[in-house]
Tab-separated table of C-alpha atoms and ligand atoms in Angstrom:
chain	number	residue	atom	x	y	z
H	57	UNK	CA	-0.088	0.065	0.097
H	58	UNK	CA	1.160	3.656	-0.792
H	59	UNK	CA	2.189	5.257	2.593
H	60	UNK	CA	3.891	8.768	3.423
H	61	UNK	CA	7.105	7.854	5.504
H	62	UNK	CA	9.906	9.544	7.226
H	63	UNK	CA	12.477	7.450	5.464
H	64	UNK	CA	15.979	8.602	6.375
H	65	UNK	CA	17.460	10.740	9.304
H	66	UNK	CA	17.604	13.959	7.011
H	67	UNK	CA	15.341	16.621	5.763
H	68	UNK	CA	12.205	15.225	4.001
H	69	UNK	CA	9.445	13.136	3.780
H	70	UNK	CA	8.476	10.622	1.067
H	71	UNK	CA	5.666	8.472	-0.453
H	72	UNK	CA	6.744	4.671	-0.477
H	73	UNK	CA	5.266	1.317	-0.790
H	74	UNK	CA	4.546	-0.329	2.675
H	75	UNK	CA	3.801	-3.986	2.979
H	76	UNK	CA	-0.041	-4.578	2.913
H	77	UNK	CA	-1.393	-5.169	6.298
H	78	UNK	CA	-2.044	-8.766	7.514
H	79	UNK	CA	-4.364	-9.862	10.503
H	80	UNK	CA	-4.263	-7.546	13.631
H	81	UNK	CA	-2.349	-8.606	16.799
H	82	UNK	CA	-4.750	-10.125	19.494
H	83	UNK	CA	-5.316	-6.479	21.214
H	84	UNK	CA	-5.499	-4.536	18.030
H	85	UNK	CA	-7.930	-3.449	15.450
H	86	UNK	CA	-7.003	-2.946	11.844
H	87	UNK	CA	-8.541	0.307	10.442
H	88	UNK	CA	-9.233	1.518	6.847
H	89	UNK	CA	-8.141	5.208	7.000
H	90	UNK	CA	-10.911	7.583	5.774
H	91	UNK	CA	-9.036	10.936	6.203
H	92	UNK	CA	-5.860	11.931	7.869
H	93	UNK	CA	-4.649	15.576	8.857
H	94	UNK	CA	-1.222	16.892	8.614
H	95	UNK	CA	-0.138	18.063	12.024
H	96	UNK	CA	2.768	20.471	13.126
H	97	UNK	CA	4.702	17.346	14.524
H	98	UNK	CA	4.712	16.183	11.037
H	99	UNK	CA	6.114	19.070	9.907
H	100	UNK	CA	8.616	18.909	12.743
H	101	UNK	CA	9.908	15.418	11.699
H	102	UNK	CA	9.788	16.444	7.706
H	103	UNK	CA	12.225	19.482	9.054
H	104	UNK	CA	14.062	16.772	11.036
H	105	UNK	CA	14.048	19.012	13.949
H	106	UNK	CA	16.539	18.608	16.914
H	107	UNK	CA	13.707	17.533	19.269
H	108	UNK	CA	12.226	14.606	17.266
H	109	UNK	CA	15.628	12.733	16.071
H	110	UNK	CA	15.137	10.299	18.636
H	111	UNK	CA	13.383	8.213	16.096
H	112	UNK	CA	16.216	7.670	13.840
H	113	UNK	CA	16.886	4.241	14.756
H	114	UNK	CA	12.978	3.501	14.027
H	115	UNK	CA	12.878	4.560	10.417
H	116	UNK	CA	11.591	4.219	8.129
H	117	UNK	CA	8.262	4.814	9.697
H	118	UNK	CA	4.588	5.922	8.323
H	119	UNK	CA	3.640	9.298	9.723
H	120	UNK	CA	0.158	10.205	10.486
H	121	UNK	CA	-1.692	10.670	13.888
H	122	UNK	CA	-4.786	12.598	13.207
H	123	UNK	CA	-6.947	10.370	11.554
H	124	UNK	CA	-10.333	8.514	11.586
H	125	UNK	CA	-11.365	5.196	9.702
H	126	UNK	CA	-13.353	2.320	9.871
H	127	UNK	CA	-12.465	-0.987	11.869
H	128	UNK	CA	-12.260	-3.706	9.063
H	129	UNK	CA	-10.693	-6.533	11.382
H	130	UNK	CA	-10.639	-7.145	15.024
H	131	UNK	CA	-8.025	-8.818	17.093
H	132	UNK	CA	-8.953	-12.130	18.979
H	133	UNK	CA	-8.889	-10.576	22.616
H	134	UNK	CA	-10.715	-7.460	21.598
H	135	UNK	CA	-14.120	-6.565	23.036
H	136	UNK	CA	-16.299	-3.542	22.504
H	137	UNK	CA	-15.705	-2.997	18.846
H	138	UNK	CA	-17.550	-4.423	15.771
H	139	UNK	CA	-16.531	-4.462	12.130
H	140	UNK	CA	-17.639	-1.380	10.420
H	141	UNK	CA	-17.172	0.890	13.719
H	142	UNK	CA	-15.945	4.285	13.103
H	143	UNK	CA	-13.057	5.284	15.278
H	144	UNK	CA	-10.457	7.882	16.101
H	145	UNK	CA	-7.179	6.769	17.614
H	146	UNK	CA	-5.367	8.113	20.721
H	147	UNK	CA	-1.927	8.121	19.054
H	148	UNK	CA	0.194	8.251	22.261
H	149	UNK	CA	0.320	4.295	22.882
H	150	UNK	CA	0.765	3.786	26.624
H	151	UNK	CA	2.523	0.782	28.041
H	152	UNK	CA	-0.074	-0.159	30.676
H	153	UNK	CA	2.411	-1.057	33.495
H	154	UNK	CA	4.341	2.207	34.482
H	155	UNK	CA	3.290	4.181	37.786
H	156	UNK	CA	0.966	6.532	35.518
H	157	UNK	CA	-0.662	3.966	33.628
H	158	UNK	CA	-1.191	1.932	36.887
H	159	UNK	CA	-3.033	5.172	38.246
H	160	UNK	CA	-5.351	5.282	35.305
H	161	UNK	CA	-3.250	8.210	33.789
H	162	UNK	CA	-2.153	6.406	30.420
H	163	UNK	CA	-1.613	9.907	28.847
H	164	UNK	CA	1.326	10.467	31.316
H	165	UNK	CA	2.702	6.901	30.453
H	166	UNK	CA	6.313	6.814	31.126
H	167	UNK	CA	7.240	4.484	28.116
H	168	UNK	CA	4.707	6.021	25.682
H	169	UNK	CA	5.008	5.141	21.934
H	170	UNK	CA	3.776	7.680	19.332
H	171	UNK	CA	1.615	6.142	16.614
H	172	UNK	CA	2.563	7.683	13.468
H	173	UNK	CA	5.944	8.756	14.843
H	174	UNK	CA	7.516	5.632	16.255
H	175	UNK	CA	5.105	2.900	15.076
H	176	UNK	CA	3.323	3.310	11.565
H	177	UNK	CA	0.696	5.691	11.735
H	178	UNK	CA	-2.324	6.824	9.313
H	179	UNK	CA	-0.860	8.228	6.374
H	180	UNK	CA	-1.678	5.098	4.400
H	181	UNK	CA	-4.880	3.317	3.449
H	182	UNK	CA	-4.584	1.022	6.608
H	183	UNK	CA	-3.398	1.068	10.093
H	184	UNK	CA	-3.320	-1.114	13.170
H	185	UNK	CA	-4.161	0.340	16.399
H	186	UNK	CA	-4.215	-1.166	20.080
H	187	UNK	CA	-8.009	-1.267	20.666
H	188	UNK	CA	-7.679	0.563	24.072
H	189	UNK	CA	-6.556	3.685	22.360
H	190	UNK	CA	-9.588	3.454	19.946
H	191	UNK	CA	-12.313	5.719	20.704
H	192	UNK	CA	-15.760	5.244	18.900
H	193	UNK	CA	-17.024	8.375	16.554
H	194	UNK	CA	-20.277	9.150	16.720
H	195	UNK	CA	-22.736	9.642	13.476
H	196	UNK	CA	-22.766	13.302	13.625
H	197	UNK	CA	-19.045	13.463	13.328
H	198	UNK	CA	-17.913	12.839	9.480
H	199	UNK	CA	-14.702	11.451	8.397
H	200	UNK	CA	-12.973	14.959	7.847
H	201	UNK	CA	-14.107	16.354	11.031
H	202	UNK	CA	-13.190	13.147	12.753
H	203	UNK	CA	-9.535	13.875	11.591
H	204	UNK	CA	-9.585	17.071	13.609
H	205	UNK	CA	-10.480	15.238	16.733
H	206	UNK	CA	-6.664	14.512	17.952
H	207	UNK	CA	-5.334	18.325	17.452
H	208	UNK	CA	-8.427	19.534	18.897
H	209	UNK	CA	-7.857	17.760	22.058
H	210	UNK	CA	-4.620	19.982	22.560
H	211	UNK	CA	-6.681	23.046	22.136
H	212	UNK	CA	-9.370	21.782	24.471
H	213	UNK	CA	-6.748	20.856	27.068
H	214	UNK	CA	-4.949	24.341	26.932
H	215	UNK	CA	-8.092	25.960	27.434
H	216	UNK	CA	-8.717	23.708	30.354
H	217	UNK	CA	-5.458	24.269	31.683
H	218	UNK	CA	-5.947	28.053	31.580
H	219	UNK	CA	-9.074	27.623	33.784
H	220	UNK	CA	-10.896	29.897	31.304
H	221	UNK	CA	-14.346	30.514	32.204
H	222	UNK	CA	-17.106	33.009	31.794
H	223	UNK	CA	-15.975	36.600	31.074
H	224	UNK	CA	-12.388	35.865	30.621
H	225	UNK	CA	-10.337	37.909	28.339
H	226	UNK	CA	-8.207	35.591	26.257
H	227	UNK	CA	-5.219	36.106	23.771
H	228	UNK	CA	-4.401	33.302	21.733
H	229	UNK	CA	-0.893	33.358	20.058
H	230	UNK	CA	-0.487	31.334	16.614
H	231	UNK	CA	-3.618	31.304	14.278
H	232	UNK	CA	-2.950	27.635	12.864
H	233	UNK	CA	-4.853	25.143	13.745
H	234	UNK	CA	-4.399	24.606	17.367
H	235	UNK	CA	-4.597	28.265	18.150
H	236	UNK	CA	-8.158	28.217	15.888
H	237	UNK	CA	-9.311	25.332	18.207
H	238	UNK	CA	-7.981	27.062	21.350
H	239	UNK	CA	-10.153	30.104	20.279
H	240	UNK	CA	-13.140	28.093	19.586
H	241	UNK	CA	-12.882	26.231	23.073
H	242	UNK	CA	-12.276	29.739	24.654
H	243	UNK	CA	-15.489	31.066	23.476
H	244	UNK	CA	-17.380	27.724	24.422
H	245	UNK	CA	-16.061	28.199	27.934
H	246	UNK	CA	-17.639	31.645	27.836
H	247	UNK	CA	-14.744	33.910	27.459
H	248	UNK	CA	-15.833	37.440	26.977
H	249	UNK	CA	-13.040	38.378	24.424
H	250	UNK	CA	-10.773	36.347	22.231
H	251	UNK	CA	-7.882	37.870	20.495
H	252	UNK	CA	-5.831	35.920	18.023
H	253	UNK	CA	-2.219	37.180	17.330
H	254	UNK	CA	-0.321	36.220	14.188
H	255	UNK	CA	2.588	37.007	12.263
H	256	UNK	CA	2.375	37.181	8.541
H	257	UNK	CA	-0.888	35.259	8.689
H	258	UNK	CA	-3.404	36.791	6.168
H	259	UNK	CA	-4.688	33.485	5.078
H	260	UNK	CA	-5.167	31.907	8.715
H	261	UNK	CA	-6.814	35.230	9.691
H	262	UNK	CA	-9.302	34.720	6.772
H	263	UNK	CA	-10.233	31.152	8.533
H	264	UNK	CA	-10.450	32.861	11.694
H	265	UNK	CA	-12.885	35.285	10.535
H	266	UNK	CA	-14.992	32.397	8.708
H	267	UNK	CA	-14.764	30.761	12.443
H	268	UNK	CA	-16.118	34.087	13.816
H	269	UNK	CA	-13.263	35.751	15.418
H	270	UNK	CA	-12.462	39.172	14.176
H	271	UNK	CA	-10.310	40.523	16.982
H	272	UNK	CA	-6.955	39.664	15.032
H	273	UNK	CA	-3.513	41.311	15.405
H	274	UNK	CA	-0.651	40.537	12.924
H	275	UNK	CA	2.633	41.510	14.669
H	276	UNK	CA	4.316	41.556	11.147
H	277	UNK	CA	2.329	44.897	10.445
H	278	UNK	CA	4.290	47.800	11.657
H	279	UNK	CA	1.455	49.174	14.213
H	280	UNK	CA	0.801	45.316	15.219
H	281	UNK	CA	2.787	45.540	18.484
H	282	UNK	CA	1.328	48.957	19.528
H	283	UNK	CA	-2.315	47.569	18.702
H	284	UNK	CA	-1.654	44.702	20.871
H	285	UNK	CA	-0.500	46.654	23.813
H	286	UNK	CA	-3.658	49.104	23.294
H	287	UNK	CA	-6.046	45.886	23.348
H	288	UNK	CA	-4.154	44.256	26.357
H	289	UNK	CA	-5.179	47.334	28.332
H	290	UNK	CA	-5.023	46.138	31.981
H	291	UNK	CA	-3.989	42.949	30.757
H	292	UNK	CA	-5.538	39.467	29.651
H	293	UNK	CA	-6.406	36.924	32.068
H	294	UNK	CA	-5.018	34.045	30.130
H	295	UNK	CA	-2.582	33.696	27.227
H	296	UNK	CA	-2.439	30.712	25.138
H	297	UNK	CA	0.749	29.951	23.080
H	298	UNK	CA	0.220	27.904	19.994
H	299	UNK	CA	2.534	29.202	17.455
H	300	UNK	CA	6.091	27.577	18.706
H	301	UNK	CA	7.514	31.219	17.777
H	302	UNK	CA	9.980	31.572	20.518
H	303	UNK	CA	9.972	35.610	20.552
H	304	UNK	CA	6.259	35.421	21.469
H	305	UNK	CA	6.565	34.109	24.668
H	306	UNK	CA	7.974	37.483	26.246
H	307	UNK	CA	5.330	39.237	24.218
H	308	UNK	CA	2.492	36.979	25.646
H	309	UNK	CA	3.754	37.639	29.058
H	310	UNK	CA	3.930	41.227	28.961
H	311	UNK	CA	0.087	41.680	27.979
H	312	UNK	CA	-0.950	39.509	31.058
H	313	UNK	CA	-2.769	40.957	33.968
H	314	UNK	CA	-0.966	40.431	37.227
H	315	UNK	CA	-1.442	36.881	38.290
H	316	UNK	CA	-2.484	35.920	34.656
H	317	UNK	CA	-1.793	32.359	33.305
H	318	UNK	CA	0.222	31.548	30.382
H	319	UNK	CA	-0.275	28.012	28.830
H	320	UNK	CA	2.534	26.952	26.414
H	321	UNK	CA	0.986	24.482	23.738
H	322	UNK	CA	3.432	25.363	20.713
H	323	UNK	CA	6.662	23.646	20.331
H	324	UNK	CA	9.366	25.869	19.362
H	325	UNK	CA	12.102	24.052	17.155
H	326	UNK	CA	14.813	26.175	18.892
H	327	UNK	CA	15.607	27.038	22.719
H	328	UNK	CA	13.550	30.065	23.485
H	329	UNK	CA	14.691	32.949	25.764
H	330	UNK	CA	12.305	33.919	28.445
H	331	UNK	CA	12.382	37.145	30.524
H	332	UNK	CA	12.008	35.683	34.018
H	333	UNK	CA	11.454	39.131	35.565
H	334	UNK	CA	8.193	39.421	33.480
H	335	UNK	CA	6.813	36.262	35.415
H	336	UNK	CA	8.489	37.284	38.940
H	337	UNK	CA	7.009	40.895	38.700
H	338	UNK	CA	3.695	39.923	37.153
H	339	UNK	CA	3.179	36.935	39.600
H	340	UNK	CA	2.314	34.810	36.683
H	341	UNK	CA	1.739	31.148	36.293
H	342	UNK	CA	3.226	29.111	33.525
H	343	UNK	CA	2.020	25.975	32.353
H	344	UNK	CA	3.088	23.356	29.768
H	345	UNK	CA	0.281	21.758	27.639
H	346	UNK	CA	0.666	18.615	25.857
H	347	UNK	CA	-0.818	14.840	26.166
H	348	UNK	CA	-4.296	15.739	26.502
H	349	UNK	CA	-6.325	13.463	28.961
H	350	UNK	CA	-9.079	11.420	28.203
H	351	UNK	CA	-11.491	14.324	29.625
H	352	UNK	CA	-10.331	16.502	26.733
H	353	UNK	CA	-11.126	13.856	24.271
H	354	UNK	CA	-14.868	13.528	25.674
H	355	UNK	CA	-15.020	17.569	25.348
H	356	UNK	CA	-13.727	17.451	21.747
H	357	UNK	CA	-16.231	14.702	20.696
H	358	UNK	CA	-19.232	16.336	22.318
H	359	UNK	CA	-18.317	19.809	20.859
H	360	UNK	CA	-17.960	18.253	17.490
H	361	UNK	CA	-21.367	16.374	17.705
H	362	UNK	CA	-22.990	19.745	19.291
H	363	UNK	CA	-21.781	22.078	16.629
H	364	UNK	CA	-19.742	20.405	13.591
H	365	UNK	CA	-20.275	23.750	11.605
H	366	UNK	CA	-18.194	25.676	14.029
H	367	UNK	CA	-15.192	23.688	13.390
H	368	UNK	CA	-15.478	22.595	9.496
H	369	UNK	CA	-13.739	26.245	8.133
H	370	UNK	CA	-10.554	24.833	9.969
H	371	UNK	CA	-10.054	22.434	6.938
H	372	UNK	CA	-8.802	24.622	4.139
H	373	UNK	CA	-7.267	22.063	1.965
H	374	UNK	CA	-8.175	18.323	0.897
H	375	UNK	CA	-5.788	16.267	-1.330
H	376	UNK	CA	-5.305	12.705	-2.038
H	377	UNK	CA	-2.650	10.730	-0.303
H	378	UNK	CA	-0.606	10.348	-3.596
H	379	UNK	CA	-0.462	14.317	-3.203
H	380	UNK	CA	1.023	14.063	0.377
H	381	UNK	CA	4.502	15.857	-0.311
H	382	UNK	CA	2.447	18.843	-1.985
H	383	UNK	CA	0.051	18.496	1.226
H	384	UNK	CA	3.236	19.147	3.322
H	385	UNK	CA	4.343	22.125	1.452
H	386	UNK	CA	0.974	23.639	1.780
H	387	UNK	CA	0.985	23.031	5.504
H	388	UNK	CA	4.391	24.478	5.691
H	389	UNK	CA	3.363	27.572	3.981
H	390	UNK	CA	1.139	29.738	5.822
H	391	UNK	CA	-1.654	29.582	3.242
H	392	UNK	CA	-3.211	26.446	4.770
H	393	UNK	CA	-4.983	25.899	7.914
H	394	UNK	CA	-5.706	21.879	8.291
H	395	UNK	CA	-4.540	20.408	5.461
H	396	UNK	CA	-6.267	16.676	5.201
H	397	UNK	CA	-5.154	13.566	3.200
H	398	UNK	CA	-7.367	10.941	1.731
H	399	UNK	CA	-6.152	7.679	1.162
R	495	LIG	ZN1	-0.766	16.402	15.957
R	496	LIG	ZN1	2.801	3.310	31.203
């Protein structure tokens, strides 16, 4: 079968012929992929960013961890799934035995393995996944919205970590899919104001307008920084960082109110410099956000069932898997929001 793979420990990804799937292992499902999204993590792997080179001994590997599909074969020891069930996979595969797994916190597993990073993922027609990491997708959520579930869990988790509630003033840095999702979940949580900050992001701002957000500031524009300062006024309650652009961290800290909360969900490819005095004097709280727990998955699935139309504009490009390399170029460019591949 055709698969988009990281083949060598250097820059680039490529289409390759992977072996056709056999039967699933006793604890696994075999899933026919319906739609799969390109994630920032995939772009880091394409770039061969420093923080992802630990997978070198495992190459080649089929990428893709944001996907939905249909169960077409079921391992002998699996219960709770039937042929034809539509599922989404939690791609952080857990060991089941470490202290966190034993405590029911599988998302914090010490020995996690990334499906689509360390074992073959969903940029192919078929993928195996442990049944314990598969969730049913309700009929209200179609295949392409289903492919948004995994990235949206990061957005929903960021909003939960920021304890955003009714009346909150929220600023989101990074207008890509994670930031778009964070803005939507902040609005759903009752935020009074959600501003989104970009840097040379005209196309993604157009997507945000379609999503219903119009407080948008582009820091690449000459008056961008001054506009942000004016907008911040006495300070935002919560800043959500979803750009992975290192300079944004100090900018975000400087527009929080005293005791404001800064949630970091973006993944910088380089070390970021941090003006610690902004935190000390501002009495701020900084929280790292990754590995969304099951509660975030429930939040996202419920939100997509209730209001699918609120999320669909996030998908800006749809391509066949055979054009995956072009899809990666699109995702790298700031023209696209979420790029989906269809095997
Ligand atoms: Zn992802
Ligand atoms: Zn574990």
